[in-house]
Amino acid sequence: MEQRVVEELRQIVGIENLWRGEPMSRHTTWKVGGAADVYITPREEHLTAVVQLCRKREIPFYMIGNGSNLLVGDKGIRGVVIDMSKHVDHLTVSGHRVVAGAGALLSRVANLAADNRLTGLEFASGIPGTVGGAVVMNAGAYGGEMKDIVRSVKVLDREGNELTVEADDLQLGYRTSCIPEKGYLIREVILDMRFGNSEAIRERMNELRRQRAEKQPVEFPSAGSTFKRPEGEYAGKLIMEAGLAGHLIGGAQVSEKHCGFIVNRGAATAADIRALIEYVQAEVERQFSVTLEPEVRFLGEF
Ligand SMILES: Cc1cc2nc3c(=O)[nH]c(=O)nc-3n(C[C@H](O)[C@H](O)[C@H](O)COP(=O)(O)OP(=O)(O)OC[C@H]3O[C@@H](n4cnc5c(N)ncnc54)[C@H](O)[C@@H]3O)c2cc1C
């Protein structure tokens, strides 16, 4: 990227919020991924100017949250990565409404909701993503999903215009929304929750965390469930029945504790993980004629 453009970006976000050649392995929970040409951690008031500059200079740009559902290629990302998780994380509660900067971590939002006797986000307290990333993915677990509580989102479109989009217009479905397709960049999420019993809310959160620790390979870097649940089946069960528990490619392994997870055993590359994803898909297809669709998002060059 031209030095002139980097300087212009630096003037917008400040010298302390821009890095060149930043390894994305530092910003993904799989701990893999090559360098982004430019990686920025803007404040909310700088987002519009960043988007408008990237448009004007024809530089590709990508918004990320906590990188907990992302496989970034080993050759990195050409363009600008906008990390929302560092500074766009304001959080307020008013009555039964929670307003959160897109980069606020779900665990923090769930805790604040619980402090205010608000129920509806217990399912998400152990999901290691941001609230913005959770809306994009319509994250869900244990019978709950973001769709149940999102009222609206404030977004920038690809030209940098500010819009408010109601939940009904986000096409929130099983681990999907129309946000990537529309090119929306979420700045803020508005949740409508219900009043409940503080103790019951805390108890449920603790119980779900216990279940995660017991059933999921939380001791290794991962991106959670690698695949979506195929209709009428469980991806992890099919992978186990295909005899793939513990299968290794390079440093990537099908978790023995939960076959739905691919974990980084220490020195995995994105290429290892991608090769293992493709191998698992091919084996499950061959043995059971079931197509596994990745839940994780691929970003950058492989
Ligand atoms: C141990 C573990 C357990 C998990 N358990 C669950 C679970 O139970 N249920 C579940 O649904 N998921 C789970 N996940 C996956 C993941 O945490 C969720 O999908 C989460 O919502 C992703 O949020 P994120 O902020 O990390 O998004 P990222 O991974 O950073 O991004 C995901 C996608 O959203 C886009 N995006 C992110 N923020 C924005 C924004 N502000 N505006 C526009 N686009 C944006 C990115 O470009 C990317 O396409 C788990 C992951 C791990 C590592």
Coordinates of C-alpha atoms and ligand atoms in Angstrom, one line a residue:
M1 CA 0.0 0.0 0.0
E2 CA 1.3 3.4 -0.9
Q3 CA 3.0 5.3 2.0
R4 CA 0.9 8.3 1.2
V5 CA -2.3 6.4 2.0
V6 CA -0.8 4.9 5.2
E7 CA 0.0 8.5 6.3
E8 CA -3.5 9.7 5.6
L9 CA -4.9 6.8 7.7
R10 CA -2.5 7.5 10.4
Q11 CA -3.7 11.1 10.5
I12 CA -7.2 9.9 11.0
V13 CA -6.7 7.2 13.7
G14 CA -3.5 8.4 15.4
I15 CA -0.1 6.9 15.4
E16 CA -0.9 4.7 18.4
N17 CA -3.8 3.0 16.5
L18 CA -2.1 1.9 13.3
W19 CA 0.4 -1.0 12.5
R20 CA 1.9 -2.0 9.2
G21 CA 2.5 -5.7 8.6
E22 CA 0.7 -6.8 11.7
P23 CA 0.5 -10.6 12.1
M24 CA -3.1 -11.6 12.3
S25 CA -2.2 -14.6 14.4
R26 CA -2.2 -12.1 17.2
H27 CA -5.8 -11.2 16.6
T28 CA -7.5 -14.6 15.9
T29 CA -8.4 -17.2 18.5
W30 CA -6.9 -19.9 16.2
K31 CA -3.7 -18.0 16.5
V32 CA -2.9 -18.4 12.9
G33 CA -2.8 -15.9 10.0
G34 CA -0.2 -13.9 8.1
A35 CA 0.3 -10.1 8.2
A36 CA -2.3 -7.5 7.3
D37 CA -0.8 -4.7 5.2
V38 CA -2.4 -2.2 7.6
Y39 CA -4.1 -3.0 10.9
I40 CA -6.0 -0.3 12.7
T41 CA -7.8 0.0 16.0
P42 CA -9.9 3.1 15.4
R43 CA -12.1 5.1 17.8
E44 CA -15.8 5.2 16.8
E45 CA -15.7 8.8 15.7
H46 CA -13.0 7.9 13.2
L47 CA -14.8 5.1 11.4
T48 CA -16.6 7.2 8.8
A49 CA -13.4 9.0 7.7
V50 CA -11.5 5.6 7.5
V51 CA -14.2 4.1 5.3
Q52 CA -14.4 7.1 3.1
L53 CA -10.7 7.3 2.7
C54 CA -10.4 3.6 1.8
R55 CA -13.2 4.1 -0.8
K56 CA -11.5 7.1 -2.3
R57 CA -8.1 5.4 -2.6
E58 CA -9.7 2.1 -3.6
I59 CA -8.1 0.2 -0.8
P60 CA -9.9 -3.0 0.3
F61 CA -11.0 -3.0 4.0
Y62 CA -12.3 -5.6 6.4
M63 CA -13.9 -5.2 9.8
I64 CA -13.2 -7.8 12.5
G65 CA -14.3 -8.3 16.1
N66 CA -12.4 -10.7 18.3
G67 CA -11.3 -13.0 15.5
S68 CA -13.0 -15.9 17.1
N69 CA -14.7 -17.2 14.0
L70 CA -12.0 -16.4 11.4
L71 CA -9.4 -18.3 9.5
V72 CA -6.9 -15.8 8.1
G73 CA -4.6 -17.1 5.3
D74 CA -0.9 -17.5 5.9
K75 CA -0.1 -14.9 3.2
G76 CA -2.1 -12.3 5.2
I77 CA -4.5 -9.6 4.1
R78 CA -4.0 -7.0 1.3
G79 CA -5.7 -3.9 2.5
V80 CA -6.8 -2.5 5.9
V81 CA -8.1 -4.5 8.8
I82 CA -10.4 -2.5 11.1
D83 CA -10.4 -4.1 14.6
M84 CA -13.5 -3.0 16.5
S85 CA -12.6 -4.8 19.7
K86 CA -10.2 -2.3 21.1
H87 CA -12.0 1.1 21.2
V88 CA -15.5 0.7 20.0
D89 CA -16.8 -0.9 23.1
H90 CA -19.1 1.5 24.9
L91 CA -21.9 -0.1 26.9
T92 CA -25.0 1.3 28.6
V93 CA -28.2 0.0 30.0
S94 CA -31.4 1.9 30.2
G95 CA -34.5 0.0 31.5
H96 CA -34.6 -3.2 29.5
R97 CA -32.5 -1.8 26.6
V98 CA -28.8 -2.4 26.3
V99 CA -26.7 -0.3 23.8
A100 CA -23.3 -1.7 23.0
G101 CA -20.4 -0.6 20.8
A102 CA -19.9 -3.4 18.2
G103 CA -16.5 -4.3 19.7
A104 CA -17.8 -4.9 23.2
L105 CA -17.1 -8.5 24.3
L106 CA -20.2 -10.7 24.8
S107 CA -19.0 -11.8 28.2
R108 CA -18.9 -8.1 29.3
V109 CA -22.4 -7.4 27.8
A110 CA -23.8 -10.5 29.4
N111 CA -22.3 -9.6 32.8
L112 CA -23.7 -6.0 32.7
A113 CA -27.1 -7.4 31.7
A114 CA -27.0 -9.8 34.6
D115 CA -26.0 -6.9 37.0
N116 CA -29.2 -5.2 35.8
R117 CA -31.4 -8.2 36.2
L118 CA -31.8 -8.5 32.4
T119 CA -32.3 -12.0 31.0
G120 CA -31.8 -13.2 27.4
L121 CA -28.0 -13.2 26.9
E122 CA -27.0 -16.0 29.3
F123 CA -26.4 -18.3 26.3
A124 CA -23.7 -16.0 25.0
S125 CA -21.7 -15.3 28.2
G126 CA -19.1 -18.0 27.2
I127 CA -18.9 -17.1 23.5
P128 CA -15.5 -15.4 23.0
G129 CA -16.7 -12.9 20.4
T130 CA -17.8 -9.3 20.2
V131 CA -21.4 -8.3 20.1
G132 CA -21.0 -7.0 16.5
G133 CA -19.4 -10.2 15.3
A134 CA -22.2 -12.1 17.1
V135 CA -24.9 -10.3 15.2
V136 CA -23.1 -10.9 11.8
M137 CA -23.0 -14.6 12.7
N138 CA -26.3 -14.7 14.6
A139 CA -24.3 -16.5 17.2
G140 CA -26.2 -18.9 19.4
A141 CA -25.9 -21.7 21.9
Y142 CA -28.0 -23.7 24.3
G143 CA -31.3 -22.8 22.7
G144 CA -30.6 -19.0 22.5
E145 CA -29.5 -16.9 19.6
M146 CA -28.8 -13.2 19.0
K147 CA -32.0 -13.0 16.9
D148 CA -34.0 -13.3 20.1
I149 CA -32.7 -10.1 21.5
V150 CA -31.4 -7.8 18.8
R151 CA -33.7 -4.8 18.2
S152 CA -31.6 -2.9 15.7
V153 CA -28.0 -2.1 14.6
K154 CA -26.3 1.1 13.6
V155 CA -24.1 0.5 10.6
L156 CA -22.0 2.3 8.0
D157 CA -22.5 1.2 4.5
R158 CA -19.6 0.7 2.1
E159 CA -19.7 4.5 1.2
G160 CA -19.5 5.5 4.8
N161 CA -23.1 6.6 5.2
E162 CA -24.7 6.0 8.7
L163 CA -27.8 3.9 8.8
T164 CA -30.0 2.2 11.4
V165 CA -31.2 -1.2 10.4
E166 CA -34.0 -3.0 12.2
A167 CA -33.5 -6.6 13.3
D168 CA -36.3 -7.8 10.9
D169 CA -34.2 -6.5 8.0
L170 CA -31.0 -8.3 8.9
Q171 CA -32.2 -11.8 7.7
L172 CA -30.9 -13.4 10.9
G173 CA -30.9 -17.2 10.4
Y174 CA -28.9 -20.2 11.6
R175 CA -25.3 -18.7 11.8
T176 CA -26.1 -16.2 9.1
S177 CA -27.3 -12.7 8.3
C178 CA -27.4 -10.4 5.3
I179 CA -24.7 -8.1 6.8
P180 CA -21.7 -9.4 4.8
E181 CA -23.7 -9.4 1.5
K182 CA -24.9 -5.9 2.1
G183 CA -21.4 -4.8 3.1
Y184 CA -22.7 -3.2 6.3
L185 CA -20.1 -2.4 9.0
I186 CA -21.7 -2.5 12.4
R187 CA -20.9 0.3 14.8
E188 CA -23.5 -0.3 17.6
V189 CA -25.9 -2.9 18.6
I190 CA -29.2 -2.3 20.4
L191 CA -30.6 -5.2 22.4
D192 CA -34.1 -5.5 23.9
M193 CA -34.1 -7.8 26.9
R194 CA -36.5 -8.8 29.6
F195 CA -36.3 -8.4 33.4
G196 CA -35.6 -11.6 35.3
N197 CA -34.3 -12.9 38.5
S198 CA -30.6 -12.0 39.2
E199 CA -29.8 -15.2 40.9
A200 CA -31.4 -17.4 38.2
I201 CA -29.5 -15.4 35.5
R202 CA -26.1 -15.9 37.3
E203 CA -26.8 -19.5 37.9
R204 CA -27.6 -20.2 34.3
M205 CA -24.5 -18.4 33.1
N206 CA -22.3 -20.4 35.5
E207 CA -24.0 -23.6 34.5
L208 CA -23.4 -23.0 30.8
R209 CA -19.7 -22.1 31.4
R210 CA -19.3 -25.3 33.3
Q211 CA -20.8 -27.3 30.4
R212 CA -18.5 -25.5 28.0
A213 CA -15.4 -26.3 30.0
E214 CA -16.4 -29.9 30.4
K215 CA -17.4 -30.6 26.7
Q216 CA -15.2 -28.2 24.7
P217 CA -11.4 -28.3 24.1
V218 CA -11.0 -24.8 25.7
E219 CA -7.3 -25.6 26.5
F220 CA -6.3 -25.3 22.7
P221 CA -6.8 -22.4 20.3
S222 CA -9.8 -22.9 18.1
A223 CA -12.7 -21.0 16.4
G224 CA -15.4 -23.0 18.2
S225 CA -17.5 -25.3 16.0
T226 CA -15.8 -25.4 12.6
F227 CA -18.9 -26.6 10.7
K228 CA -22.5 -25.7 10.8
R229 CA -25.0 -28.3 12.0
P230 CA -26.3 -30.2 9.0
E231 CA -30.0 -30.6 9.0
G232 CA -31.1 -33.4 11.3
E233 CA -27.5 -34.2 12.3
Y234 CA -24.6 -33.1 14.4
A235 CA -21.3 -32.3 12.7
G236 CA -19.2 -33.5 15.6
K237 CA -21.0 -36.8 15.8
L238 CA -20.6 -37.5 12.1
I239 CA -16.9 -36.6 12.2
M240 CA -16.4 -39.0 15.1
E241 CA -18.3 -41.7 13.4
A242 CA -16.2 -41.2 10.3
G243 CA -13.2 -42.2 12.5
L244 CA -11.6 -38.7 12.4
A245 CA -11.2 -38.0 16.1
G246 CA -7.6 -36.9 16.7
H247 CA -6.8 -36.8 13.0
L248 CA -3.8 -34.5 12.4
I249 CA -2.6 -32.4 9.4
G250 CA 0.5 -30.5 10.4
G251 CA -0.3 -28.8 13.6
A252 CA -4.1 -28.9 13.1
Q253 CA -6.1 -31.6 14.8
V254 CA -9.7 -32.7 15.0
S255 CA -10.3 -32.4 18.7
E256 CA -10.6 -35.7 20.5
K257 CA -12.8 -34.1 23.2
H258 CA -15.3 -32.6 20.7
C259 CA -14.9 -33.6 17.1
G260 CA -16.8 -30.5 15.9
F261 CA -13.8 -28.4 16.8
I262 CA -10.5 -28.2 14.9
V263 CA -7.8 -27.1 17.3
N264 CA -4.3 -25.7 16.9
R265 CA -1.9 -28.0 18.7
G266 CA 0.8 -25.4 18.8
A267 CA 2.4 -24.8 15.4
A268 CA -0.6 -25.1 13.0
T269 CA -0.7 -22.9 9.9
A270 CA -3.8 -21.7 8.2
A271 CA -3.0 -24.1 5.4
D272 CA -3.0 -27.0 7.8
I273 CA -6.3 -26.0 9.2
R274 CA -7.8 -25.5 5.8
A275 CA -6.5 -28.8 4.5
L276 CA -8.0 -30.5 7.6
I277 CA -11.4 -28.8 7.0
E278 CA -11.3 -30.0 3.4
Y279 CA -10.3 -33.5 4.4
V280 CA -13.1 -33.8 7.0
Q281 CA -15.6 -32.5 4.5
A282 CA -14.5 -35.1 1.9
E283 CA -14.6 -38.0 4.4
V284 CA -18.0 -37.1 5.8
E285 CA -19.3 -36.7 2.3
R286 CA -17.8 -40.0 1.1
Q287 CA -19.0 -42.0 4.1
F288 CA -22.4 -40.5 4.8
S289 CA -23.3 -38.4 1.8
V290 CA -23.6 -35.3 4.1
T291 CA -22.1 -32.0 3.0
L292 CA -20.5 -30.1 5.9
E293 CA -20.6 -26.3 5.5
P294 CA -17.9 -24.4 7.4
E295 CA -19.3 -22.0 10.0
V296 CA -15.9 -20.2 10.2
R297 CA -15.2 -17.4 7.8
F298 CA -12.1 -17.4 5.5
L299 CA -10.2 -14.1 5.1
G300 CA -7.1 -13.1 3.2
E301 CA -4.7 -15.0 1.0
F302 CA -3.9 -18.7 1.6
Ligands
LIG1 C1 -14.0 -21.6 22.2 C2 -15.1 -21.0 21.2 C3 -16.4 -21.2 21.5 C4 -17.4 -20.7 20.6 N1 -18.7 -21.0 20.9 C5 -19.6 -20.5 20.0 C6 -21.0 -20.8 20.3 O1 -21.4 -21.4 21.3 N2 -22.0 -20.3 19.4 C7 -21.6 -19.5 18.3 O2 -22.5 -19.1 17.6 N3 -20.3 -19.2 18.1 C8 -19.3 -19.7 18.9 N4 -18.0 -19.4 18.6 C9 -17.7 -18.7 17.4 C10 -17.5 -17.2 17.6 O3 -17.1 -16.8 18.9 C11 -18.8 -16.4 17.2 O4 -19.1 -16.7 15.9 C12 -18.7 -14.9 17.5 O5 -19.9 -14.3 17.3 C13 -17.7 -14.2 16.5 O6 -17.5 -12.9 17.0 P1 -16.1 -12.1 16.7 O7 -16.3 -10.8 17.3 O8 -15.0 -12.9 17.2 O9 -16.2 -12.1 15.1 P2 -15.0 -12.3 14.1 O10 -14.5 -13.7 14.2 O11 -13.9 -11.2 14.3 O12 -15.7 -12.0 12.7 C14 -16.7 -12.9 12.3 C15 -17.3 -12.3 11.0 O13 -18.0 -11.1 11.3 C16 -17.5 -10.0 10.6 N5 -17.5 -8.9 11.6 C17 -17.1 -8.9 12.9 N6 -17.4 -7.7 13.5 C18 -18.1 -7.0 12.5 C19 -18.6 -5.7 12.6 N7 -18.6 -4.9 13.7 N8 -19.3 -5.2 11.4 C20 -19.3 -6.0 10.3 N9 -18.8 -7.2 10.2 C21 -18.2 -7.7 11.4 C22 -16.1 -10.4 10.2 O14 -15.7 -9.7 9.1 C23 -16.3 -11.9 10.0 O15 -16.8 -12.1 8.7 C24 -17.0 -19.9 19.5 C25 -15.6 -19.7 19.3 C26 -14.7 -20.2 20.1 C27 -13.2 -19.9 19.9

